[in-house]
Short mmCIF file of C-alpha atoms (C1' of nucleotides) in Angstrom, two decimals:
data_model
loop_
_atom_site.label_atom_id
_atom_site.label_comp_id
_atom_site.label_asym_id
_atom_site.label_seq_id
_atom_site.Cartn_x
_atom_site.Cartn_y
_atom_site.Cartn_z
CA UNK B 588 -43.36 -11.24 63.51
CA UNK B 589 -41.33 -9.04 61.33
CA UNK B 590 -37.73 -8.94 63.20
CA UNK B 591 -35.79 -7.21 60.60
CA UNK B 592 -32.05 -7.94 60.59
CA UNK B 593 -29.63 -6.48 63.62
CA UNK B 594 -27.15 -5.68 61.31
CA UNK B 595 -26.55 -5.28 57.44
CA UNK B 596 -25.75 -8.18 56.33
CA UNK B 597 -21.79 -7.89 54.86
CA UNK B 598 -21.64 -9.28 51.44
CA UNK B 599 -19.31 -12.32 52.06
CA UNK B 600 -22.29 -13.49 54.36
CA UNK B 601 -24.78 -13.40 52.13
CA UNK B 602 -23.01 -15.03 49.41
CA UNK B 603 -22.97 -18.19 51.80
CA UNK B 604 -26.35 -17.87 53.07
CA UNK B 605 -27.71 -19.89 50.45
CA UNK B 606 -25.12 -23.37 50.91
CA UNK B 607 -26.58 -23.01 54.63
CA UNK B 608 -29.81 -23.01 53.51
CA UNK B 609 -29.52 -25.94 51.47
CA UNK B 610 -27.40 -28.17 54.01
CA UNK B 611 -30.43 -27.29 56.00
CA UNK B 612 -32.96 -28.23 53.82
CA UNK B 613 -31.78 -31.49 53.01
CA UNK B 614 -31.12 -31.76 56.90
CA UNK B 615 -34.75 -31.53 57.87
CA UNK B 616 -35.57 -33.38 54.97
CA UNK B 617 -33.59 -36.42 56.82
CA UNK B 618 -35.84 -35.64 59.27
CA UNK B 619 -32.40 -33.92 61.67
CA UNK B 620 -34.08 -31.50 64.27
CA UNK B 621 -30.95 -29.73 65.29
CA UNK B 622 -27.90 -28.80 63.80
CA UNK B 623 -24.49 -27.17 65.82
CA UNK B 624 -22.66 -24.71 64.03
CA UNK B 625 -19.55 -27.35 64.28
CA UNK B 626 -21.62 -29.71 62.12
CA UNK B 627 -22.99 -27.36 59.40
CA UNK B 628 -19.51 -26.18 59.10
CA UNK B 629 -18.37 -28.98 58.29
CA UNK B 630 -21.06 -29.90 55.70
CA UNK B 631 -20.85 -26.54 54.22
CA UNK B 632 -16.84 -26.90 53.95
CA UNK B 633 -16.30 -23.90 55.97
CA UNK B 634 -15.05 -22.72 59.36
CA UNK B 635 -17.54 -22.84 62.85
CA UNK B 636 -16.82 -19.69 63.78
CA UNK B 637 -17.32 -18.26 60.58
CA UNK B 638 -21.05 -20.42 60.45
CA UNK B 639 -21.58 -18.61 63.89
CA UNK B 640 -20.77 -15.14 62.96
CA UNK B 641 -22.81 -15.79 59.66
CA UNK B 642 -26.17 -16.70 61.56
CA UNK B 643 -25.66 -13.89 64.13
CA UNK B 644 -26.43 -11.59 61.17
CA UNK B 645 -29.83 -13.07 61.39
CA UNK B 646 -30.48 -12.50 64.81
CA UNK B 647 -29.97 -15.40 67.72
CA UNK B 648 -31.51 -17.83 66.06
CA UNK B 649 -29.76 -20.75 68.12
CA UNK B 650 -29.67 -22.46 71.41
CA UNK B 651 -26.46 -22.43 73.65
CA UNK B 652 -25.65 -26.51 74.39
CA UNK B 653 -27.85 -27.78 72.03
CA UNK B 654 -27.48 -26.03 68.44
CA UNK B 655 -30.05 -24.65 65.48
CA UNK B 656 -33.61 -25.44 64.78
CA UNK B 657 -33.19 -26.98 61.80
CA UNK B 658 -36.52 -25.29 60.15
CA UNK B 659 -36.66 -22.57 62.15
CA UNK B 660 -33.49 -21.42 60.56
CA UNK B 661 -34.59 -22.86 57.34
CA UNK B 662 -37.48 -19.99 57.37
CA UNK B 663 -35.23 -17.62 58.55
CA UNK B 664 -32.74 -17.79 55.68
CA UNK B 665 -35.65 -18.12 53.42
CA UNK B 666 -37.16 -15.17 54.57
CA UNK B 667 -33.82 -13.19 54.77
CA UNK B 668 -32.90 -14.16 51.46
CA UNK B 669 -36.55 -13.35 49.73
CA UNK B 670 -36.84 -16.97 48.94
CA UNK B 671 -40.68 -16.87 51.02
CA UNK B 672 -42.39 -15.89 47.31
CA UNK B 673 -41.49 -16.81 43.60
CA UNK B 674 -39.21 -15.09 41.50
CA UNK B 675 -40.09 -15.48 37.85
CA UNK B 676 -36.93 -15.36 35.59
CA UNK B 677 -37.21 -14.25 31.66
CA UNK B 678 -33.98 -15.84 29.82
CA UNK B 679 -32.26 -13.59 26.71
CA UNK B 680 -31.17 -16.32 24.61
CA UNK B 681 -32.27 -19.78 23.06
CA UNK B 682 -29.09 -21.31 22.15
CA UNK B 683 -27.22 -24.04 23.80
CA UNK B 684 -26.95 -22.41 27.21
CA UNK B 685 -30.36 -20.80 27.17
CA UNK B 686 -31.85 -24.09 26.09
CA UNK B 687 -29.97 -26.26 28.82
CA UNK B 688 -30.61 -23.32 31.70
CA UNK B 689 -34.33 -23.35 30.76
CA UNK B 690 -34.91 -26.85 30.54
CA UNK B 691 -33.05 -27.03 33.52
CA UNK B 692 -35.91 -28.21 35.94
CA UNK B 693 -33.91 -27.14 39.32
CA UNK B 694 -34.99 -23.64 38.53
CA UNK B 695 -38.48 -24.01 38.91
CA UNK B 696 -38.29 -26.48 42.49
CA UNK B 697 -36.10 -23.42 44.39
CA UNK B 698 -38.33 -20.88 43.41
CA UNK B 699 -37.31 -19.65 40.14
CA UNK B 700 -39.64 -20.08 37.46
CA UNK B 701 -39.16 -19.20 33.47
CA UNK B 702 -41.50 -16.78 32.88
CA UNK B 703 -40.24 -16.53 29.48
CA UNK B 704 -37.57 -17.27 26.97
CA UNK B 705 -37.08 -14.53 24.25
CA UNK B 706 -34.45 -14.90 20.86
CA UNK B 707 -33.89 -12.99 17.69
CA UNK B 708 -33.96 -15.75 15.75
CA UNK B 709 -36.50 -16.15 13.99
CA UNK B 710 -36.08 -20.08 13.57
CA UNK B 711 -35.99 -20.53 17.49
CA UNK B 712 -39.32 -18.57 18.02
CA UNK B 713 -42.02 -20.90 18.74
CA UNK B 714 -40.30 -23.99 19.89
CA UNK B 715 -40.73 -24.94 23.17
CA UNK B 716 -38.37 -25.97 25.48
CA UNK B 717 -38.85 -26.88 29.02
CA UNK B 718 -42.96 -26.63 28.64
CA UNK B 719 -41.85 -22.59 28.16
CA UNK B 720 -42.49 -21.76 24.27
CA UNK B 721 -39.64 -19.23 22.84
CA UNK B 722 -40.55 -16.13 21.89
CA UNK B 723 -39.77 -13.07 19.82
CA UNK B 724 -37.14 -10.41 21.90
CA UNK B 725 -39.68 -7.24 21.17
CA UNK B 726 -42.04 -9.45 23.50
CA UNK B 727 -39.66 -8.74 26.19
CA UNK B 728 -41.27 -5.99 27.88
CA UNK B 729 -44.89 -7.65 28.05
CA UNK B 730 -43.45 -10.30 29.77
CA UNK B 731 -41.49 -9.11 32.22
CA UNK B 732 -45.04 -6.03 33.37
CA UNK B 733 -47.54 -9.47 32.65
CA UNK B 734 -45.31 -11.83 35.32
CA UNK B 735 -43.72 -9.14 37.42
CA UNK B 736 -40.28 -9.97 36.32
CA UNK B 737 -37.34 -8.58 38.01
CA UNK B 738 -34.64 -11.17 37.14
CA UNK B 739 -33.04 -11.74 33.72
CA UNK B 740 -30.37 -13.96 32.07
CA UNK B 741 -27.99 -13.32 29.58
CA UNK B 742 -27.49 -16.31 27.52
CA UNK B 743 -26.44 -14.61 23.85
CA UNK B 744 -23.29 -14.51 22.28
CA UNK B 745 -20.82 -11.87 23.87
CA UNK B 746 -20.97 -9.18 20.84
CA UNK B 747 -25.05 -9.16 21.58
CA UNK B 748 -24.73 -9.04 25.25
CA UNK B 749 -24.60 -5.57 26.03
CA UNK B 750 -27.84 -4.69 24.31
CA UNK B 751 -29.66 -7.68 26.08
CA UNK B 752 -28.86 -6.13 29.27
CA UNK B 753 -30.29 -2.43 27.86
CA UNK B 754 -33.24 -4.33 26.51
CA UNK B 755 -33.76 -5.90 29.90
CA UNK B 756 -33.18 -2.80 32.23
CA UNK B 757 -35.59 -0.88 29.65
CA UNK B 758 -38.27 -3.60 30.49
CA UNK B 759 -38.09 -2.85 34.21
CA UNK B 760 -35.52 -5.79 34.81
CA UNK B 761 -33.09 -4.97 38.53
CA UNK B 762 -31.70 -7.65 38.58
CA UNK B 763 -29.14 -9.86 35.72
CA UNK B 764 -27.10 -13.06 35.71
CA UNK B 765 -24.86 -12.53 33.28
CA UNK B 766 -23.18 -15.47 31.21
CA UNK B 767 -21.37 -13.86 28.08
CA UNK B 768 -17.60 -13.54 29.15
CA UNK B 769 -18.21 -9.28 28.70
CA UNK B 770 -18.55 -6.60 31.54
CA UNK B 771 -21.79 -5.10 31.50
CA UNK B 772 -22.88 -1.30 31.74
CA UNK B 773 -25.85 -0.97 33.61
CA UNK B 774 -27.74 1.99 35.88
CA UNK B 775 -26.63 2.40 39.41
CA UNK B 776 -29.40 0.42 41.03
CA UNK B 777 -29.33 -2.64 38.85
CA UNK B 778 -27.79 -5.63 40.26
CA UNK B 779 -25.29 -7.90 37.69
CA UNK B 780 -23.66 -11.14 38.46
CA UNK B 781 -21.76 -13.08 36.06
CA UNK B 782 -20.63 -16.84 35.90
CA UNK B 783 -17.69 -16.89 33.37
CA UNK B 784 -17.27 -20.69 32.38
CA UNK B 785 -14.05 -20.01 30.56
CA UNK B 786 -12.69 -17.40 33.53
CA UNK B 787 -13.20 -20.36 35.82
CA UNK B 788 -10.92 -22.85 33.71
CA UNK B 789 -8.51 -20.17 33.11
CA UNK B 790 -8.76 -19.76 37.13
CA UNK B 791 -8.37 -23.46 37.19
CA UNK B 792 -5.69 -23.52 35.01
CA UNK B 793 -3.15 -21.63 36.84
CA UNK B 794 -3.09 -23.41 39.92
CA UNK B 795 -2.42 -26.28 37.89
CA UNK B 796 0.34 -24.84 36.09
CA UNK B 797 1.47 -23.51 39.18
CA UNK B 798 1.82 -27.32 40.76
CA UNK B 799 3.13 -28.51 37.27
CA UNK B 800 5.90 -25.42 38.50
CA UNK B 801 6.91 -26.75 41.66
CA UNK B 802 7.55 -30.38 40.12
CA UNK B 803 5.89 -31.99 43.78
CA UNK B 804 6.51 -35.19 44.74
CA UNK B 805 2.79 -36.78 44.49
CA UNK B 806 2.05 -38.65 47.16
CA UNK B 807 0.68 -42.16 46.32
CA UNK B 808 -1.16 -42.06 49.07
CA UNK B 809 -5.17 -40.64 49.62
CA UNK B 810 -6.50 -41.12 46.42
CA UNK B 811 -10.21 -41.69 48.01
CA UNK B 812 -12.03 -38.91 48.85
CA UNK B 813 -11.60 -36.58 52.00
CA UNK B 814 -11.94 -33.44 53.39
CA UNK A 1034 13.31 -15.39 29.04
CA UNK A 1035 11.23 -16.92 32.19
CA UNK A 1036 10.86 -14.16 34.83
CA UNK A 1037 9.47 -16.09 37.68
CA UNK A 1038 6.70 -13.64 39.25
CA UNK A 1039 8.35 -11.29 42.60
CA UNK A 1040 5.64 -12.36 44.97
CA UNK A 1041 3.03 -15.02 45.54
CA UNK A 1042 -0.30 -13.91 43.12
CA UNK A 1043 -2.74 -13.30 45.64
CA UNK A 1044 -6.13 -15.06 44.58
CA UNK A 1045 -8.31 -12.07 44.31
CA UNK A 1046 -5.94 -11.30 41.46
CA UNK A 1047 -5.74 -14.18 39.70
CA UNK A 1048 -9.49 -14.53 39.65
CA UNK A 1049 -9.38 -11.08 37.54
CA UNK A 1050 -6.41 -12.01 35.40
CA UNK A 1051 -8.61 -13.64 32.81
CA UNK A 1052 -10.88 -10.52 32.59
CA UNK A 1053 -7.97 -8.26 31.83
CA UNK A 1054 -6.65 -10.97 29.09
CA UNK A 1055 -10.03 -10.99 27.92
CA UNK A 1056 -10.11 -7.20 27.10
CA UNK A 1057 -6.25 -6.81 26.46
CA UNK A 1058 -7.06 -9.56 23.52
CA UNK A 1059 -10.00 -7.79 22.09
CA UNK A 1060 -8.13 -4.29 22.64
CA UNK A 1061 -5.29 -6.42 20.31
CA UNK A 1062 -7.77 -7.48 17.73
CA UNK A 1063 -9.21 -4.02 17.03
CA UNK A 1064 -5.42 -2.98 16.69
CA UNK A 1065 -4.82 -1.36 20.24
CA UNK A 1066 -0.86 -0.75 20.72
CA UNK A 1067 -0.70 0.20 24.18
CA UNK A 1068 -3.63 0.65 27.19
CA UNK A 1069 -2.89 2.61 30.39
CA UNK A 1070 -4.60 1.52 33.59
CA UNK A 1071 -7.06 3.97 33.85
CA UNK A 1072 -8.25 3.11 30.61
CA UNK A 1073 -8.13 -0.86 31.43
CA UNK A 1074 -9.95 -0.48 34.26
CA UNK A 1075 -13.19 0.91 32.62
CA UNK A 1076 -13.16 -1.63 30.46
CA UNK A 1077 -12.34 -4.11 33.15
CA UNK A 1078 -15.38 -2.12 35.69
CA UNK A 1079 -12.68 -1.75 38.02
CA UNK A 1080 -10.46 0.39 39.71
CA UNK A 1081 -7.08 1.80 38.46
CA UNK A 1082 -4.98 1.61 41.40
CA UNK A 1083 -6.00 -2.06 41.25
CA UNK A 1084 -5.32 -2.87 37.60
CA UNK A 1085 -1.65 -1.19 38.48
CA UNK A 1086 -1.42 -3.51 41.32
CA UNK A 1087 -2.42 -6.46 40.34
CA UNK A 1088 -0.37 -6.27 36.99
CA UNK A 1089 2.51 -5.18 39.15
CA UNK A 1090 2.87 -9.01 40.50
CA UNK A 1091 3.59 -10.29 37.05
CA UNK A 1092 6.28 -8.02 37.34
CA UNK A 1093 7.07 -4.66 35.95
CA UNK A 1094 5.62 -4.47 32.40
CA UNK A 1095 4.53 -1.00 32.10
CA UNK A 1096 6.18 2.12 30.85
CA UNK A 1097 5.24 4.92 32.73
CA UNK A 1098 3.92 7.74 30.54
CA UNK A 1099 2.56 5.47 28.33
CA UNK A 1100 1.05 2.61 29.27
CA UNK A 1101 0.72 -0.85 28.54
CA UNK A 1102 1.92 -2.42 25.25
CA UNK A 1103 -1.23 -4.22 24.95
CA UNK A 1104 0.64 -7.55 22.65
CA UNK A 1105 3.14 -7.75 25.38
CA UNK A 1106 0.38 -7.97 28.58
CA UNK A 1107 -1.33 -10.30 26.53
CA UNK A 1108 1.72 -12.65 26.16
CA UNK A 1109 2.60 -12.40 30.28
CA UNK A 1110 -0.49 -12.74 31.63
CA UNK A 1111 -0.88 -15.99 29.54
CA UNK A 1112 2.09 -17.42 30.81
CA UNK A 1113 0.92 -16.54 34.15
CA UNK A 1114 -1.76 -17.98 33.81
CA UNK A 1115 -0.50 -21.02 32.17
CA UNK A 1116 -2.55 -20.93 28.77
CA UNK A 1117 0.78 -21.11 26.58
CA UNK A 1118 -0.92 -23.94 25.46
CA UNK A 1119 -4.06 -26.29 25.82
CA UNK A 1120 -5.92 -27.73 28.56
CA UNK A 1121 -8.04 -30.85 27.63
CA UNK A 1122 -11.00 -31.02 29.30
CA UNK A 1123 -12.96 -33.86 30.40
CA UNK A 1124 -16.85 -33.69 31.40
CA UNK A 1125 -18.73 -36.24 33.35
CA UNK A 1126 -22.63 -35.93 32.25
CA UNK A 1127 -24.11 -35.48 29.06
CA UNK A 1128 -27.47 -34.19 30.45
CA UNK A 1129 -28.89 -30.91 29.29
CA UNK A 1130 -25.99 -29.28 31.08
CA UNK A 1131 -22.94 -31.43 29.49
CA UNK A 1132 -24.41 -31.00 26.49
CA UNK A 1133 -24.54 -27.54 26.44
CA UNK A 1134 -21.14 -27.48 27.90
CA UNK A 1135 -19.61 -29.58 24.75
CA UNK A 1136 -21.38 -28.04 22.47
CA UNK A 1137 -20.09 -24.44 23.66
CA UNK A 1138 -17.85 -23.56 21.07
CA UNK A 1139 -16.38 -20.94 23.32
CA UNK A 1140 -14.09 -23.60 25.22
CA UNK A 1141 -11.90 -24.96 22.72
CA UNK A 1142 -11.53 -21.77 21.32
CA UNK A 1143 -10.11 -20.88 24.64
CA UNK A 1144 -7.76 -23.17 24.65
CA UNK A 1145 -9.83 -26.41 26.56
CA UNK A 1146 -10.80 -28.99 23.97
CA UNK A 1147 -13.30 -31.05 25.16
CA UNK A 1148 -11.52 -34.57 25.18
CA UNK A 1149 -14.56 -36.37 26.26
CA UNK A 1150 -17.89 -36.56 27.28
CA UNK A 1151 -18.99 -39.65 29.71
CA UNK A 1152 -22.30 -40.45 31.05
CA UNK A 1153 -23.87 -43.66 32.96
CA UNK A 1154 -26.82 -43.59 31.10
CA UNK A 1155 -26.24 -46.41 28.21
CA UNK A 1156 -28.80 -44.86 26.20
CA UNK A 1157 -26.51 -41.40 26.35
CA UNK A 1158 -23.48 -43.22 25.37
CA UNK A 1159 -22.27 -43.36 21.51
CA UNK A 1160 -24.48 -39.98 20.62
CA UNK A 1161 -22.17 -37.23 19.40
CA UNK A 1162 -22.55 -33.64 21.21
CA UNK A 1163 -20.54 -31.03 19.62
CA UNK A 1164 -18.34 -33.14 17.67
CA UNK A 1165 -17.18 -35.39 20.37
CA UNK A 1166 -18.68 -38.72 21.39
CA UNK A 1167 -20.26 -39.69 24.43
CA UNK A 1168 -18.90 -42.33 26.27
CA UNK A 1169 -18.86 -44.86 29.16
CA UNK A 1170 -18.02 -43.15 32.30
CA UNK A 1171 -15.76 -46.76 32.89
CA UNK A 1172 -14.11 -45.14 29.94
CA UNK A 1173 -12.55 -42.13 31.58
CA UNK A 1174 -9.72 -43.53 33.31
CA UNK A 1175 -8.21 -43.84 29.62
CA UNK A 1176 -9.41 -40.86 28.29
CA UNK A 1177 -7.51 -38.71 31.24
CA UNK A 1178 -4.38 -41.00 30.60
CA UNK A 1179 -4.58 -40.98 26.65
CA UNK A 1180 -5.03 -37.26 26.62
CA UNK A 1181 -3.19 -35.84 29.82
CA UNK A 1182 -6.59 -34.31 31.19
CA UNK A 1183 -6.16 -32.77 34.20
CA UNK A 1184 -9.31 -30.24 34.73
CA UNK A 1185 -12.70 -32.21 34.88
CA UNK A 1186 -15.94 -30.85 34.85
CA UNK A 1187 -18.95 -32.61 36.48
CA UNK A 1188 -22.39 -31.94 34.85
CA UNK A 1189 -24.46 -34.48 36.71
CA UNK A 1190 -27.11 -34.31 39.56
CA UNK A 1191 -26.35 -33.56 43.04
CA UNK A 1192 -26.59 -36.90 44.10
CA UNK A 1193 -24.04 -38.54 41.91
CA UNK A 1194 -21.81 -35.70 42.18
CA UNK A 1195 -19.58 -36.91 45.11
CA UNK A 1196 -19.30 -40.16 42.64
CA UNK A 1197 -18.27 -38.58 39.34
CA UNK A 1198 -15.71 -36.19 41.93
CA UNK A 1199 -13.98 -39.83 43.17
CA UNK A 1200 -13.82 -40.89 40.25
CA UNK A 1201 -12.07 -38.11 39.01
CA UNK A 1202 -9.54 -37.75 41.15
CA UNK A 1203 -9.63 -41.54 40.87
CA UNK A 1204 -8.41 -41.01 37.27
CA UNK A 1205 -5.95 -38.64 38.04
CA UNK A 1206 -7.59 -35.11 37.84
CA UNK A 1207 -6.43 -32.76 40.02
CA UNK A 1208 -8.91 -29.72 38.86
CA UNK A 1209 -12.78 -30.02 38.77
CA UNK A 1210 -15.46 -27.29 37.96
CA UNK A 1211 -18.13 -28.62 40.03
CA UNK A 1212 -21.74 -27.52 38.37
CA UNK A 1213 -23.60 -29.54 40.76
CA UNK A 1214 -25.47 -27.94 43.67
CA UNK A 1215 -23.19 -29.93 46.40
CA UNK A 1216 -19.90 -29.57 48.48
CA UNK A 1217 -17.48 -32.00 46.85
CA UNK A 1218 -14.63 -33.50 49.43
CA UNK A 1219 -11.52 -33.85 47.56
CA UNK A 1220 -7.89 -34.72 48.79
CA UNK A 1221 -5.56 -31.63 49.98
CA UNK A 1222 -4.26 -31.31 46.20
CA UNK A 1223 -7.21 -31.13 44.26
CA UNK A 1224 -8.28 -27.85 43.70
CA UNK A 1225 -12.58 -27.09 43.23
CA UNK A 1226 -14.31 -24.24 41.67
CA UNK A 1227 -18.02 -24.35 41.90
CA UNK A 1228 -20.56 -23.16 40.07
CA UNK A 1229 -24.02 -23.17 41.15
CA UNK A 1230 -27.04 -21.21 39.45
CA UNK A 1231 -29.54 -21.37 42.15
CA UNK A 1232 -27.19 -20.32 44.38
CA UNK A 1233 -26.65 -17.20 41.83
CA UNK A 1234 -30.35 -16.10 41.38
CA UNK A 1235 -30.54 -16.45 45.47
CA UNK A 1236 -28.50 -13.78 45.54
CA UNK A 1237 -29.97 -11.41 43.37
CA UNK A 1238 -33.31 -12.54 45.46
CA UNK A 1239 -31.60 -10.96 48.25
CA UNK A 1240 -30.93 -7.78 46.80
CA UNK A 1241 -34.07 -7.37 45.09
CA UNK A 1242 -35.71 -7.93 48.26
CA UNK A 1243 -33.55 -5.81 50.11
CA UNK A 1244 -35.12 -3.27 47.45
CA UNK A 1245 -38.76 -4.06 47.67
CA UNK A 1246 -37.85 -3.56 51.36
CA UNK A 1247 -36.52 0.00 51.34
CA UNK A 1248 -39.55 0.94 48.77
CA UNK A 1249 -37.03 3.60 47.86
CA UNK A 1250 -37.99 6.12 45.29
CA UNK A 1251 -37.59 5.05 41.51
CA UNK A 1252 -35.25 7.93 39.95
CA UNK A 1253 -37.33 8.43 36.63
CA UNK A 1254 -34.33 9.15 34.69
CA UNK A 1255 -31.09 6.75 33.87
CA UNK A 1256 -33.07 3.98 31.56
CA UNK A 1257 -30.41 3.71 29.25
CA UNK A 1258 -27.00 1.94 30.10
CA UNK A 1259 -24.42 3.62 31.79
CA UNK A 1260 -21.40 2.88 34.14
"C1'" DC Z 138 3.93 15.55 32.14
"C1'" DA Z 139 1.17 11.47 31.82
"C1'" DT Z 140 1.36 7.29 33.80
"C1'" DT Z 141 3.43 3.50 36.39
"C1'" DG Z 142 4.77 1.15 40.71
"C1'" DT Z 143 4.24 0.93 45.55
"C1'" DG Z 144 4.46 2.06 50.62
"C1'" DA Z 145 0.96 3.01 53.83
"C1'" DA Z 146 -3.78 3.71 55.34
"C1'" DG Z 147 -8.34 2.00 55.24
"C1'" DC Z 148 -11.72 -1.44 55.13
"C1'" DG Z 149 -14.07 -5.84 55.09
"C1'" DT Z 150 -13.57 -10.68 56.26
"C1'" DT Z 151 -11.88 -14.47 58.90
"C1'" DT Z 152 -10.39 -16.54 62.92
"C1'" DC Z 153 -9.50 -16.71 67.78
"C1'" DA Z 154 -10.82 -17.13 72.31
"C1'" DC Z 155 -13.86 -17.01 75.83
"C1'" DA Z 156 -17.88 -15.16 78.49
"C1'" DG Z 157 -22.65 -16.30 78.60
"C1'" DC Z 158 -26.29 -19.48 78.59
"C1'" DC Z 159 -29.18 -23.67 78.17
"C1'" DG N 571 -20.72 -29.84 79.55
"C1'" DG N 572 -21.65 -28.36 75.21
"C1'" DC N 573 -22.51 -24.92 72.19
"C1'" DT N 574 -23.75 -20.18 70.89
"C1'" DG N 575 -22.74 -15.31 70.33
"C1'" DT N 576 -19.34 -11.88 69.99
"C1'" DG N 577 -15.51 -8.56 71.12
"C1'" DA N 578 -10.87 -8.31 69.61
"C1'" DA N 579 -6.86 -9.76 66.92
"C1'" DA N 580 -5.21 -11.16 62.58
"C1'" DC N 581 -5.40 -11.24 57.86
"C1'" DG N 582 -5.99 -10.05 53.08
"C1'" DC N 583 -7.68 -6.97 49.76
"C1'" DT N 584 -8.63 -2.25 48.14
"C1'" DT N 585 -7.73 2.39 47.73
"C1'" DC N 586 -4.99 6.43 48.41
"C1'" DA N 587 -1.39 9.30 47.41
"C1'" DC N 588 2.85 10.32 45.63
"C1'" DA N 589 7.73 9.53 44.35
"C1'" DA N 590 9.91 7.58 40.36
"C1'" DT N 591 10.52 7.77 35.49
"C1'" DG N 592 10.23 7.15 30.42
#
DNA sequence: CATTGTGAAGCGTTTCACAGCC
DNA sequence: GGCTGTGAAACGCTTCACAATG
């Protein structure tokens, strides 16, 4: 009942796990049975042999000729991935981004509650946003021991960043999304990942100065939408 | 005066370009002269040997024995990078999201002004979110012409995202940061960066999991923050 | 003599190609 | 016949280690 995984799972894999998972989802949802790596490739904008490889990781979870189960592999990914429980969240920050991420309602549906939503700011304490009423930052460590919380955001300005993560790792936090454009310190044993919304324009940026560079002749053509 | 780079910037670099600006810029502000790699890396939570390399495809802008001149790096990497000057911004949804997005001070700052805001939603359109009005999305053909907006951002739900993605690239955008929980198909020539939260905290499931999994031994020690 | 710049080795990821199986 | 599962080749990125050099 409990196959654990063949293999570790490399990184790269696991990163894509979760755009299977919801190609798969709103697969079964359509009420598709089976699925061949070919066609989840393509959904998923990726490679079929790379899709292959990828599920192997999980075990042989599909049938030669025919293809996946859709919702067998649905609670196989879920299960892999630790999506088979709830995993409260506790956000550091009730400005604009804490506000939008908490009110944010897509949380919640995939398993991702707000458990709580903490400022220093005195004027934001109290006001509730997303049916989740802000409170004070010292109230941090109740709420992560009263809801078991082990995943944090960081949603403060850059300059109070740092110390939000310390605050959160004190209060048992292992886990942080990170979304002030800084490089956190944290223990060995914490997991950080960051979403940079400036680092991505910036990314963006240069491959558009780099075809502004090369001066290519745009063709007229294929202005719809493809592949 | 324009050194066109040796070699082709492979991607991994270019994706930590901005984080190196990022520090280089602060390192600037607090009066920093020069910055050798060692020391750019800790900042950065990198390697050395990789801060040397990547910096070595902008060309050879180090003195060795020294360092970095820290004004110098700064001024490269932008051009690199293309952010000698701005990148308008346009961003399709002015739910929770877009809103946050516009009202971010943190990307015109950067150097992308938001140059609009459009929504479907009539009762959205005319309200102003940081400073900038929302309007029609029928508008945004002549807001990407009037104000030579080539990166596009789409805030709206997964299932108008494919929409608000043709009709970008409709209107002539050739970069979108995709917020919306889908795979976009855009011509060959339109380049996508995605970012997706869900798909974030799904990852750090999987690690804390992988955790609660090994039930490995809490070291005691280590609470405060450290590399 | 501290520090860069870079060949070369090492490593992880992607892709190929096909044997194995339903 | 169609499709999975997987060794092996190819590729790209990271790290090492050291010669080059201000």
């Amino acid at each position: 009942m409990v196959d654990r995984p063949r293999r570790r799972i490399p990184e790269a894999t696991v990163i894509r796990l979760p755009v299977y998972l919801r190609i798969l989802t709103e697969a079964g949802d359509d009420g598709v049975e089976h699925l061949s790596s070919d066609r989840l490739a393509e959904l998923a904008g990726v490679n079929a042999a790379k899709v292959r490889k990828d599920l192997s990781y999980l075990g042989s979870y599909g049938t030669r000729g025919v293809g996946y189960e859709v919702s067998y592999l649905v609670y196989q990914i879920q299960r892999e991935l630790g999506l088979n429980h709830e995993w409260p969240i506790v956000i550091i920050g009730a400005g604009n981004l804490g506000q939008a991420l908490s009110g944010h309602a897509g949380f919640g549906q995939r398993g991702f509650p707000v458990a709580g939503i903490v400022d220093v700011e005195e004027s934001k304490i109290g006001s509730v946003i997303g049916g989740v009423r802000v409170r004070h930052i010292d109230d941090l460590p109740q709420i992560v021991a009263a809801r078991q919380v082990s995943i944090g955001v960081v949603a403060v300005p850059p300059s109070a960043a740092q110390d939000a993560a310390d605050r959160l790792v004190r209060a048992g936090i292992t886990s942080i999304l990170n979304f002030a454009p800084v490089v956190l310190s944290v223990p060995r044993g914490v997991t950080v990942r960051k979403v940079d919304l400036a680092l991505e324009l910036q990314i963006l940026s240069y491959y558009e100065q780099k075809r502004a560079g090369t001066l290519h002749v745009v063709p007229r053509s294929g202005t719809g939408a493809s592949a």
